[in-house]
């Protein structure tokens, strides 16, 4: 494993038409080496100097940066190394211009894709493929930009797998050609969150990360090397006094500033060699973990805006860059098994995976190249890093899957960096296994046979256990079935019994019209008692039809009792009937009526107990009987209690004109008065209501 420092370059953008050129920032030796001077006051000689690997002035071209700093890194991708290039700076400093560019001045992305397509195309060897992923981090959440509709895209999780931070659900698209890439990229870029601020009409509101993966399978070793280049366009730090942000922009701005401040903290912690690096404090640092003290090579482009109003931001950016250049990454090569292996037996798990080997020569070559160009920029250039253990890439966990990722080192000839020769050299490398392939298979088969012998008795025991469990389960099911069957049969029988018994009894009772059918009452009572004893009510047990029939039976008997003036029994039977028709309003009225009458009857009976009243009443009765002639048909007139019918004599019921006066009589008093009135009115053609009189007055009359 070799260490590699992050390479830092700075770029000053030109003054825009609406800006004043106050010459507050200048670049010396633009293009190679170079330093940036930030003047404390306009035209003042006092300045702060920052030196970097390369510094580019306002007149620099896109291709200058590409040819000097980016193109030389690309061949390392074909050794399975990850490269991260990110643009950092205040808003409107030219980050998007540098990374993305325009149609006339294409930026890093277009140039990198073009170069990679050429490199892949010129290589006749194994099947090299390129895939792309594109995500944005907006308000500290990761979103896929390759989805058809970014608005509907879900937030994505960031996970760590085998020492590498990944976004597992991020989509991946194959890149076959340059035009095809640009179609996909253009569509995805249009989905990126941008907004207008006072400083930039097209300001990025998110951090965008485009990843290009180059997969190089090696059919001989069954392994695939993957080189990845991450091109990161960070959102710019913002001074809200200058941007004039509205509420939504302020929220975005605070998320951007927070993530950038975490980025600064991560770099500080790495420089101090702290044991805890706050990668997890923001999604940005989590995703870029590999580039910040991880296992990839890094290039940081610091974009600077001219003008005094940006002076503070410019100094901050350059201070940040000065700190970042001390970060050391432990560069590793990404190689994984892709040949499907025979399913490994658990015994094979005891075998440890091969430890990652260091990418030595390749990275040393990079470092030496950096040192030659950037040695003078390091302010004395000591490395403060003491080889913090957490910065070392983790060894892959043992895995039973055939896709076992390993990171190994290859020796790269630094004197010859052409892709064809690198790939040729890789193909000519002997297989990592020193044993012939058939011997490996034989060993595996022997181990499997041995282990099978060991586990055979245990497996037989397990089979026997399983069989026993199955039997028991079957027995239980059969038992459950028979219990359920007997229950349902008894339920069926009981319902059949009820249907047989209740209706036939009722029918018999109705046929005999014997209202004193005590047998029926006894039968119903006993049935109810029986059901009550079973914690159940007859109502619940009967079908609606059976309830209706039972109710009718009780009603029939109640009416019979009522007509014979046995109000007590009638009331009891009406109440019973009510239990089977609780919602019947007429029946409820009837019960109230009978209750009322029964109460008055009892009261009247009590009054009759007084000796004086009994005497007076007897006299009155004699007098009335003397005065009252018999009906023409010889039948006596109806008297109190005899008028009860089953016609529904609700107290509130409106009488029909056809109903006799007596039917509307509601109370014993009324009825009595009515009886007298009927007797008196017999001779009258016209009904004249009589004034109310006391009994004494009536007697006097
Ligand atoms: N080197 C350059 N040459 C010409 N124009 C430039 C250059 N750099 C930046 N610009 C112009 O400056 C403006 C702001 O640039 P750009 O959008 O790239 O800034 P930014 O840093 O990405 O801003 P933000 O962080 O707000 O997205 C754009 O109009 C862009 O065309």
XYZ file of C-alpha atoms and ligand atoms in Angstrom:
732
model
C 0.000 0.000 0.000
C 1.391 3.344 -0.922
C 0.370 6.730 0.331
C -0.604 9.546 -1.972
C -1.254 13.138 -1.066
C -4.190 15.047 -2.480
C -3.121 17.198 -5.350
C -4.309 20.818 -5.110
C -4.668 23.323 -7.913
C -6.317 26.765 -7.930
C -8.154 28.603 -10.667
C -9.190 32.231 -10.777
C -12.221 32.938 -12.943
C -12.340 36.039 -15.151
C -14.248 39.124 -14.086
C -17.781 38.893 -15.385
C -19.318 41.726 -17.433
C -21.367 43.045 -14.522
C -18.393 42.979 -12.082
C -15.715 45.602 -11.419
C -12.141 44.473 -11.947
C -10.529 45.724 -8.740
C -7.429 43.523 -9.060
C -7.784 42.244 -5.517
C -6.572 38.752 -6.538
C -3.742 37.904 -8.912
C -2.058 34.722 -10.135
C 1.646 34.463 -10.828
C 3.188 31.861 -13.144
C -0.218 30.728 -14.351
C -0.295 27.202 -15.714
C 2.679 25.551 -14.083
C 3.652 25.926 -10.491
C 2.344 29.341 -9.657
C 0.966 31.140 -6.670
C -2.043 33.211 -5.836
C -1.861 36.607 -4.182
C -4.825 38.023 -2.380
C -4.402 41.745 -1.734
C -5.706 43.137 1.489
C -6.805 46.433 -0.114
C -7.387 47.471 -3.697
C -4.070 48.301 -5.289
C -2.265 47.800 -1.998
C 0.988 45.931 -2.151
C 0.247 44.021 1.082
C -0.891 40.570 0.067
C -1.282 37.048 1.246
C 0.400 34.403 -0.880
C -0.815 30.847 -1.427
C 1.215 28.317 -3.376
C -0.191 25.227 -5.036
C 0.837 22.504 -7.432
C -0.585 24.580 -10.234
C -2.427 27.868 -10.244
C -4.431 29.131 -13.204
C -5.216 32.742 -13.937
C -8.356 34.294 -15.389
C -7.152 33.756 -18.943
C -6.559 30.019 -18.504
C -8.338 27.600 -20.779
C -10.293 24.475 -19.924
C -7.858 22.331 -21.871
C -4.907 23.715 -19.852
C -6.266 22.218 -16.683
C -7.195 18.973 -18.365
C -3.852 18.439 -20.055
C -1.703 19.507 -17.099
C -3.494 17.957 -14.156
C -6.173 15.503 -15.156
C -5.067 13.601 -18.219
C -1.901 12.272 -16.543
C -3.998 10.649 -13.802
C -6.336 8.713 -16.100
C -4.039 5.759 -16.950
C -4.077 4.783 -13.254
C -7.745 3.925 -13.658
C -6.622 0.946 -15.729
C -4.731 -0.335 -12.713
C -7.933 -0.438 -10.697
C -7.316 2.784 -8.792
C -10.033 5.249 -7.779
C -9.488 8.916 -8.570
C -11.601 11.692 -7.098
C -11.522 15.159 -8.632
C -13.509 17.830 -6.882
C -14.109 21.523 -7.444
C -14.363 23.653 -4.332
C -15.039 27.379 -3.928
C -17.462 30.128 -3.084
C -20.672 30.425 -5.088
C -20.163 31.766 -8.640
C -16.416 31.089 -8.530
C -16.551 28.839 -11.618
C -16.810 25.282 -10.223
C -19.550 24.170 -12.598
C -17.779 25.914 -15.450
C -14.635 23.929 -14.686
C -16.244 20.530 -14.110
C -19.135 20.675 -16.542
C -18.247 23.551 -18.848
C -20.288 24.701 -21.788
C -20.767 23.450 -25.333
C -18.076 25.866 -26.517
C -15.753 25.307 -23.585
C -16.313 21.730 -22.454
C -15.202 21.027 -18.924
C -13.495 18.158 -17.166
C -16.377 15.687 -17.574
C -16.588 15.826 -21.344
C -12.828 15.676 -21.712
C -12.443 12.747 -19.322
C -15.181 10.735 -21.058
C -13.625 11.451 -24.436
C -10.191 10.361 -23.232
C -11.542 7.191 -21.569
C -13.564 6.194 -24.636
C -10.417 6.594 -26.720
C -8.360 4.557 -24.272
C -10.908 1.750 -24.103
C -11.433 1.776 -27.882
C -7.744 1.570 -28.656
C -7.326 -1.516 -26.536
C -8.029 -4.752 -28.419
C -7.718 -7.010 -25.371
C -10.284 -8.163 -22.828
C -13.833 -6.859 -22.564
C -13.448 -3.498 -20.917
C -16.689 -1.774 -20.095
C -17.587 1.607 -18.689
C -20.547 2.370 -16.468
C -21.776 5.622 -15.028
C -23.516 6.704 -11.857
C -24.716 10.212 -11.107
C -26.033 11.460 -7.803
C -26.697 14.735 -6.075
C -26.606 15.586 -2.397
C -29.409 18.043 -1.814
C -30.207 19.301 1.680
C -27.981 16.555 3.051
C -29.847 13.732 1.287
C -28.574 11.609 -1.584
C -30.683 11.389 -4.769
C -30.177 9.498 -7.998
C -29.974 11.767 -11.036
C -30.245 8.921 -13.558
C -33.857 8.226 -12.662
C -36.518 9.327 -15.157
C -38.040 11.804 -12.712
C -35.821 13.299 -10.040
C -38.815 14.929 -8.324
C -40.141 11.466 -7.480
C -36.750 9.958 -6.681
C -36.405 8.540 -3.172
C -33.651 9.479 -0.744
C -30.854 6.951 -0.933
C -28.984 5.333 1.924
C -25.224 5.481 2.202
C -23.612 2.275 3.469
C -20.168 0.951 4.137
C -19.312 -2.393 2.578
C -15.960 -4.050 2.906
C -14.286 -0.808 3.909
C -15.773 1.142 1.000
C -18.576 3.673 1.298
C -21.298 2.972 -1.236
C -24.781 4.076 -2.190
C -26.282 0.627 -2.832
C -29.459 1.657 -4.655
C -27.801 4.191 -6.938
C -28.525 3.232 -10.533
C -25.717 2.394 -12.901
C -25.838 2.793 -16.678
C -23.440 1.343 -19.232
C -21.570 3.834 -21.393
C -20.963 2.550 -24.914
C -19.970 5.719 -26.684
C -19.331 9.411 -26.137
C -22.586 10.655 -27.754
C -24.610 8.110 -25.801
C -22.971 9.296 -22.563
C -23.761 12.921 -23.369
C -27.419 12.143 -24.024
C -27.725 10.473 -20.633
C -25.610 13.058 -18.859
C -27.462 16.033 -20.340
C -30.832 14.653 -19.305
C -29.566 13.871 -15.799
C -27.872 17.290 -15.413
C -31.120 19.024 -16.258
C -32.607 17.283 -13.223
C -29.999 18.700 -10.875
C -31.232 21.213 -8.303
C -30.260 24.702 -9.422
C -31.616 28.114 -8.472
C -31.059 31.759 -9.042
C -29.263 33.953 -6.522
C -27.989 37.514 -6.756
C -24.488 36.148 -7.371
C -25.308 33.403 -9.845
C -28.388 33.089 -12.005
C -27.719 29.378 -12.380
C -26.406 28.473 -8.949
C -25.999 24.799 -8.003
C -28.068 24.060 -4.924
C -26.614 20.597 -4.512
C -23.326 18.727 -4.645
C -23.206 16.577 -7.794
C -21.019 13.467 -8.105
C -20.544 11.718 -11.426
C -18.776 8.346 -11.182
C -17.327 6.518 -14.177
C -16.367 2.910 -13.509
C -14.092 1.002 -15.838
C -14.397 -2.753 -15.380
C -11.589 -4.905 -16.739
C -12.260 -8.627 -16.406
C -9.314 -10.971 -16.562
C -10.495 -14.366 -17.893
C -7.299 -16.091 -16.778
C -7.361 -15.152 -13.117
C -11.182 -14.834 -12.967
C -10.807 -11.411 -11.408
C -12.014 -7.994 -12.457
C -10.148 -4.776 -11.921
C -12.279 -1.670 -11.506
C -10.931 1.813 -11.914
C -13.258 4.632 -10.912
C -13.110 8.346 -11.470
C -15.414 10.520 -9.363
C -16.004 14.014 -10.724
C -17.471 16.188 -8.015
C -19.036 19.598 -8.522
C -19.584 20.919 -5.018
C -22.186 23.554 -4.283
C -20.518 26.828 -3.334
C -20.262 28.226 0.152
C -22.588 31.181 0.403
C -22.645 34.472 2.202
C -26.362 35.128 2.521
C -25.756 38.896 2.698
C -24.529 38.755 -0.882
C -26.821 36.115 -2.307
C -30.101 37.739 -1.141
C -31.589 34.313 -0.599
C -35.287 33.787 0.055
C -36.569 31.346 2.688
C -36.112 28.231 0.570
C -32.708 29.314 -0.690
C -31.707 29.991 2.924
C -32.549 26.408 3.896
C -30.548 25.115 0.926
C -27.755 27.512 1.734
C -27.577 26.420 5.365
C -27.392 22.735 4.239
C -24.626 23.613 1.760
C -22.636 25.617 4.314
C -23.069 22.929 6.964
C -21.783 20.165 4.693
C -18.838 22.306 3.584
C -18.010 23.146 7.176
C -18.047 19.391 7.975
C -15.704 18.900 5.033
C -13.368 21.443 6.664
C -13.621 19.639 10.019
C -12.814 16.303 8.369
C -9.702 17.801 6.818
C -8.692 19.377 10.144
C -9.150 16.059 11.962
C -7.126 14.211 9.314
C -4.345 16.759 9.572
C -4.277 16.478 13.337
C -4.180 12.685 13.043
C -7.252 12.325 15.249
C -8.726 8.904 15.879
C -12.292 10.020 15.139
C -12.861 11.690 11.800
C -16.389 13.207 11.545
C -17.188 11.664 8.144
C -20.664 10.748 9.299
C -21.614 14.304 10.225
C -22.724 14.996 6.666
C -23.622 12.948 3.602
C -21.037 14.820 1.567
C -18.087 13.765 3.714
C -19.533 10.272 4.018
C -19.693 9.856 0.260
C -16.265 11.444 -0.252
C -14.710 9.428 2.596
C -12.678 7.374 0.172
C -11.150 10.510 -1.325
C -10.458 12.100 2.065
C -7.876 9.978 3.811
C -9.222 6.862 2.135
C -7.954 4.657 -0.627
C -8.279 6.864 -3.698
C -6.082 9.407 -5.407
C -7.409 12.949 -5.129
C -7.307 16.232 -7.012
C -8.858 19.350 -5.479
C -9.568 22.280 -7.798
C -9.990 25.515 -5.823
C -12.064 27.974 -7.753
C -11.675 31.609 -6.850
C -13.792 34.578 -7.781
C -12.114 37.927 -8.352
C -13.255 41.069 -6.593
C -12.919 42.564 -3.141
C -16.386 41.433 -2.147
C -15.188 37.810 -2.353
C -11.912 38.481 -0.537
C -12.939 36.795 2.700
C -14.309 33.760 0.813
C -11.181 33.592 -1.335
C -8.939 33.548 1.737
C -11.154 30.882 3.328
C -11.019 28.733 0.187
C -7.263 29.015 -0.092
C -6.788 28.255 3.619
C -8.973 25.201 3.185
C -6.867 24.081 0.217
C -3.634 24.642 2.132
C -4.911 22.337 4.869
C -6.178 19.716 2.426
C -2.867 19.256 0.669
C -1.477 17.468 3.716
C -4.069 14.726 3.550
C -2.517 11.411 2.719
C -4.531 8.630 1.116
C -3.546 4.974 1.151
C -4.162 4.116 -2.443
C -5.332 0.572 -3.151
C -6.269 -1.333 -6.247
C -9.860 -2.509 -6.607
C -9.980 -6.088 -7.761
C -12.743 -8.617 -7.203
C -13.381 -12.259 -7.995
C -15.871 -12.600 -10.802
C -15.399 -16.255 -11.826
C -18.238 -18.309 -10.399
C -16.592 -20.692 -7.924
C -18.057 -23.990 -6.763
C -20.293 -23.388 -3.740
C -17.856 -23.270 -0.844
C -18.448 -25.572 2.053
C -18.464 -24.072 5.516
C -15.135 -25.767 6.172
C -13.651 -23.460 3.576
C -14.585 -20.486 5.740
C -11.649 -21.167 7.964
C -9.451 -20.147 5.086
C -8.553 -16.462 5.438
C -8.853 -14.130 2.460
C -5.641 -12.874 1.047
C -4.542 -9.640 2.680
C -4.649 -6.512 0.522
C -1.381 -5.757 -1.072
C -0.035 -2.271 -1.433
C -0.189 -0.305 -4.666
C 3.408 0.670 -4.461
C 5.090 1.607 -7.647
C 2.108 3.181 -9.331
C 1.436 5.505 -6.447
C 5.064 6.224 -5.842
C 5.217 7.292 -9.435
C 2.262 9.643 -8.864
C 3.817 11.025 -5.707
C 7.154 11.585 -7.330
C 5.414 13.327 -10.217
C 3.568 15.542 -7.687
C 6.758 16.226 -5.834
C 8.572 17.452 -8.922
C 5.846 19.931 -9.812
C 4.499 20.721 -6.394
C 7.496 20.464 -4.133
C 7.865 24.180 -3.892
C 4.230 24.694 -3.024
C 4.206 22.851 0.248
C 5.516 25.573 2.522
C 8.257 23.363 3.718
C 6.165 20.408 2.838
C 6.479 18.167 5.939
C 3.999 15.373 6.206
C 2.322 15.485 9.575
C 0.595 12.284 9.097
C 1.674 9.416 11.286
C -0.094 6.587 9.504
C -3.404 6.690 11.421
C -4.827 3.174 11.555
C -8.342 4.327 10.589
C -6.974 5.685 7.368
C -5.856 2.261 6.283
C -8.316 0.492 4.059
C -10.034 -2.264 5.945
C -9.286 -5.865 5.079
C -12.266 -7.451 3.368
C -14.435 -9.551 5.629
C -14.476 -13.299 4.918
C -17.377 -14.012 2.668
C -18.879 -17.176 1.273
C -20.021 -15.472 -1.895
C -18.084 -15.928 -5.017
C -17.967 -12.178 -5.532
C -15.263 -11.643 -3.021
C -13.761 -8.194 -3.338
C -10.085 -7.971 -2.729
C -7.715 -5.122 -3.103
C -4.318 -6.130 -4.326
C -1.253 -4.426 -5.586
C 0.164 -4.655 -9.035
C 3.550 -3.466 -9.977
C 3.291 -0.730 -12.531
C 6.208 0.139 -14.692
C 6.549 3.837 -14.102
C 8.686 4.347 -17.204
C 5.868 3.179 -19.507
C 2.364 4.429 -18.740
C 0.591 3.618 -22.031
C -2.721 1.861 -21.460
C -2.113 -0.907 -24.012
C 1.124 -1.915 -22.367
C -0.410 -1.757 -18.897
C -3.243 -4.021 -19.924
C -0.914 -6.349 -21.784
C 1.294 -6.581 -18.726
C -1.733 -7.339 -16.573
C -2.881 -10.108 -18.880
C 0.550 -11.636 -18.908
C 0.702 -11.697 -15.124
C 0.669 -15.235 -13.750
C -2.490 -16.281 -12.003
C -2.544 -15.476 -8.299
C -2.935 -19.173 -7.543
C 0.280 -21.206 -7.718
C -1.606 -24.556 -8.052
C -3.042 -25.896 -11.299
C -6.798 -25.312 -11.467
C -7.739 -29.046 -11.562
C -5.715 -29.652 -8.390
C -7.694 -26.908 -6.650
C -10.922 -28.634 -7.642
C -9.620 -31.997 -6.416
C -8.693 -30.522 -3.049
C -12.110 -28.943 -2.730
C -13.815 -32.224 -3.586
C -11.731 -34.080 -1.012
C -12.563 -31.553 1.679
C -16.246 -31.757 0.812
C -16.232 -35.569 0.939
C -14.466 -35.505 4.307
C -16.866 -33.000 5.759
C -19.860 -34.876 4.349
C -18.678 -37.985 6.225
C -18.429 -36.002 9.444
C -21.829 -34.433 9.205
C -23.700 -37.519 7.886
C -24.833 -38.867 11.336
C -25.936 -35.421 12.420
C -27.919 -34.952 9.221
C -29.642 -38.345 9.705
C -30.561 -37.315 13.232
C -31.966 -34.046 11.917
C -33.996 -35.888 9.285
C -35.453 -38.192 11.968
C -36.334 -35.194 14.110
C -37.994 -33.462 11.198
C -40.028 -36.604 10.428
C -41.187 -36.816 14.049
C -42.169 -33.155 14.069
C -44.133 -33.663 10.853
C -45.970 -36.642 12.357
C -46.859 -34.738 15.491
C -48.074 -31.820 13.431
C -50.268 -34.145 11.360
C -51.711 -35.716 14.516
C -52.500 -32.316 15.927
C -54.231 -31.270 12.719
C -56.330 -34.433 12.675
C -57.327 -33.912 16.297
C -58.278 -30.298 15.632
C -60.299 -31.370 12.629
C -62.277 -34.010 14.553
C -63.021 -31.594 17.415
C -64.187 -28.940 14.981
C -66.261 -31.505 13.082
C -68.053 -32.707 16.228
C -68.757 -29.115 17.296
C -70.255 -28.181 13.998
C -72.369 -31.361 14.011
C -73.736 -30.604 17.458
C -74.415 -27.019 16.397
C -76.291 -28.288 13.349
C -78.306 -30.766 15.435
C -79.267 -28.175 18.019
C -80.410 -25.735 15.345
C -82.430 -28.452 13.649
C -83.985 -29.317 17.022
C -84.984 -25.749 17.637
C -86.504 -25.439 14.211
C -88.421 -28.643 14.787
C -89.557 -27.821 18.270
C -90.351 -24.179 18.427
C -92.411 -23.760 15.298
C -94.353 -26.995 15.793
C -95.165 -26.084 19.389
C -96.213 -22.678 18.360
C -98.236 -24.110 15.504
C -99.905 -26.533 17.863
C -100.650 -23.733 20.254
C -102.029 -21.539 17.508
C -104.143 -24.375 16.182
C -105.673 -25.166 19.554
C -106.136 -21.432 20.266
C -105.909 -22.358 23.858
C -104.620 -19.148 25.273
C -103.780 -20.807 28.529
C -101.305 -23.042 26.859
C -99.087 -23.336 29.846
C -97.200 -26.101 28.157
C -95.947 -23.736 25.556
C -94.920 -21.124 28.112
C -93.224 -23.763 30.188
C -91.484 -25.080 27.112
C -90.218 -21.647 26.090
C -89.213 -20.824 29.643
C -87.293 -24.046 30.040
C -85.626 -23.487 26.682
C -84.590 -20.024 27.762
C -83.369 -21.235 31.131
C -81.408 -23.953 29.422
C -79.746 -21.487 27.109
C -79.142 -18.990 29.882
C -77.395 -21.699 31.834
C -75.128 -22.080 28.818
C -74.291 -18.388 29.148
C -76.283 -17.643 26.088
C -79.617 -15.991 25.332
C -82.400 -17.501 23.307
C -82.457 -14.366 21.222
C -78.898 -14.983 20.102
C -79.536 -18.629 19.399
C -82.599 -18.169 17.196
C -82.769 -17.236 13.577
C -84.696 -14.025 12.732
C -87.622 -16.113 11.535
C -87.646 -18.134 14.739
C -87.516 -14.912 16.801
C -90.534 -13.561 14.959
C -92.507 -16.766 15.485
C -91.659 -16.897 19.182
C -92.589 -13.248 19.585
C -95.944 -13.885 17.901
C -96.638 -16.818 20.200
C -96.058 -14.677 23.278
C -98.155 -11.877 21.787
C -101.026 -14.214 21.082
C -101.066 -15.459 24.637
C -100.622 -11.957 26.069
C -103.672 -10.725 24.177
C -105.718 -13.595 25.469
C -104.779 -12.736 29.021
C -105.334 -9.048 28.371
C -108.785 -9.653 26.965
C -109.665 -11.600 30.086
C -108.419 -8.598 32.113
C -105.506 -10.541 33.544
C -103.197 -7.600 33.061
C -100.389 -8.974 35.181
C -99.930 -12.114 33.080
C -100.562 -10.139 29.903
C -97.811 -7.714 30.834
C -95.367 -10.522 31.620
C -96.082 -12.132 28.256
C -95.865 -8.829 26.384
C -92.478 -8.266 27.997
C -91.366 -11.708 26.931
C -92.525 -10.987 23.418
C -90.565 -7.753 23.567
C -87.296 -9.603 24.186
C -87.687 -11.167 20.710
C -88.691 -7.903 19.039
C -86.824 -5.233 20.997
C -87.160 -2.700 18.199
C -90.898 -2.979 17.735
C -92.371 0.436 18.669
C -95.969 -0.753 18.710
C -95.127 -3.515 21.137
C -93.260 -1.097 23.383
C -96.315 1.187 23.427
C -98.498 -1.761 24.218
C -96.307 -2.702 27.186
C -96.441 0.891 28.468
C -100.182 0.965 28.049
C -100.693 -2.283 29.936
C -98.284 -1.147 32.647
C -100.219 2.074 33.022
C -103.535 0.358 33.186
C -102.251 -2.224 35.618
C -100.944 0.521 37.887
C -104.247 2.378 37.836
C -106.129 -0.814 38.378
C -104.087 -1.559 41.425
C -104.559 1.979 42.687
C -108.276 1.722 42.149
C -108.331 -1.609 43.909
C -106.546 -0.068 46.873
C -108.980 2.824 46.932
C -111.820 0.301 47.022
C -110.393 -1.101 50.213
C -111.532 2.077 52.156
C -114.913 1.167 53.852
C -116.566 4.557 53.182
C -115.631 4.545 49.535
C -116.620 0.949 49.134
C -120.014 1.814 50.515
C -120.438 4.915 48.314
C -119.332 3.072 45.247
C -121.764 0.256 45.828
C -124.575 2.821 46.000
C -123.389 4.455 42.796
C -123.153 1.162 40.990
C -126.630 0.200 42.003
C -127.881 3.564 40.800
C -126.132 3.342 37.479
C -127.335 -0.173 36.862
C -130.888 0.934 37.608
C -130.594 3.922 35.219
C -128.865 2.040 32.429
C -131.019 -0.005 30.010
C -129.710 -3.163 28.455
C -128.515 -3.162 24.838
C -131.064 -3.979 22.242
C -129.302 -7.163 21.344
C -129.352 -8.183 24.954
C -125.610 -8.049 25.398
C -124.310 -6.036 28.254
C -122.272 -2.909 27.525
C -118.572 -3.232 27.734
C -117.079 -2.231 30.962
C -113.686 -1.203 32.173
C -111.164 -3.786 31.209
C -113.303 -5.488 28.645
C -112.287 -3.257 25.792
C -108.708 -4.493 25.544
C -107.999 -5.822 22.134
C -104.980 -6.744 20.159
C -105.571 -3.891 17.749
C -102.671 -1.906 19.123
C -103.998 0.576 21.589
C -101.046 2.844 21.886
C -101.791 5.775 24.200
C -100.562 8.174 21.567
C -102.263 6.503 18.645
C -104.646 8.710 16.711
C -108.079 7.227 16.529
C -109.630 6.624 13.173
C -113.146 7.956 12.642
C -114.379 4.351 12.317
C -113.193 3.398 15.753
C -115.700 3.658 18.522
C -115.386 6.123 21.349
C -114.571 3.335 23.692
C -111.483 2.277 21.727
C -109.906 5.672 22.290
C -110.400 5.594 26.013
C -107.027 5.633 27.574
C -107.547 5.668 31.298
C -109.956 3.962 33.633
C -111.410 7.355 34.589
C -111.932 8.309 30.993
C -113.370 4.966 30.232
C -115.754 5.214 33.112
C -116.838 8.669 32.037
C -117.138 7.340 28.526
C -119.301 4.490 29.699
C -121.623 6.926 31.396
C -121.578 9.221 28.416
C -122.408 6.381 26.061
C -125.358 5.512 28.209
C -126.559 9.095 28.330
C -126.060 9.833 24.704
C -127.939 6.932 23.287
C -130.927 9.099 22.543
C -129.034 11.955 21.072
C -128.750 12.145 17.312
C -125.879 14.509 17.567
C -122.920 14.000 19.773
C -122.633 16.893 22.229
C -119.774 16.657 24.645
C -121.026 16.763 28.153
C -119.504 18.969 30.792
C -117.496 17.134 33.371
C -119.313 16.465 36.629
C -118.291 15.165 39.956
C -119.851 11.951 41.143
C -121.861 13.891 43.708
C -123.236 16.208 40.969
C -124.032 13.219 38.830
C -125.873 11.624 41.716
C -127.820 14.827 42.338
C -128.799 14.876 38.720
N -13.054 30.342 -16.492
C -14.199 30.941 -16.823
N -14.303 31.541 -17.996
C -15.444 32.156 -18.341
N -16.538 32.243 -17.573
C -16.500 31.682 -16.383
C -15.333 30.986 -15.929
N -15.586 30.510 -14.708
C -16.851 30.865 -14.422
N -17.407 31.556 -15.399
C -18.761 32.098 -15.427
O -19.079 32.539 -14.114
C -20.430 32.268 -13.771
C -20.474 31.458 -12.498
O -19.828 30.250 -12.729
P -20.340 28.858 -12.185
O -21.794 28.735 -12.343
O -19.507 27.812 -12.774
O -20.042 29.062 -10.670
P -20.194 28.007 -9.486
O -19.019 28.120 -8.654
O -20.518 26.685 -10.038
O -21.446 28.619 -8.726
P -22.446 27.870 -7.747
O -21.662 27.354 -6.636
O -23.377 28.941 -7.338
O -23.089 26.835 -8.570
C -21.000 31.561 -14.951
O -21.718 32.460 -15.723
C -19.802 31.044 -15.711
O -20.048 30.967 -17.112
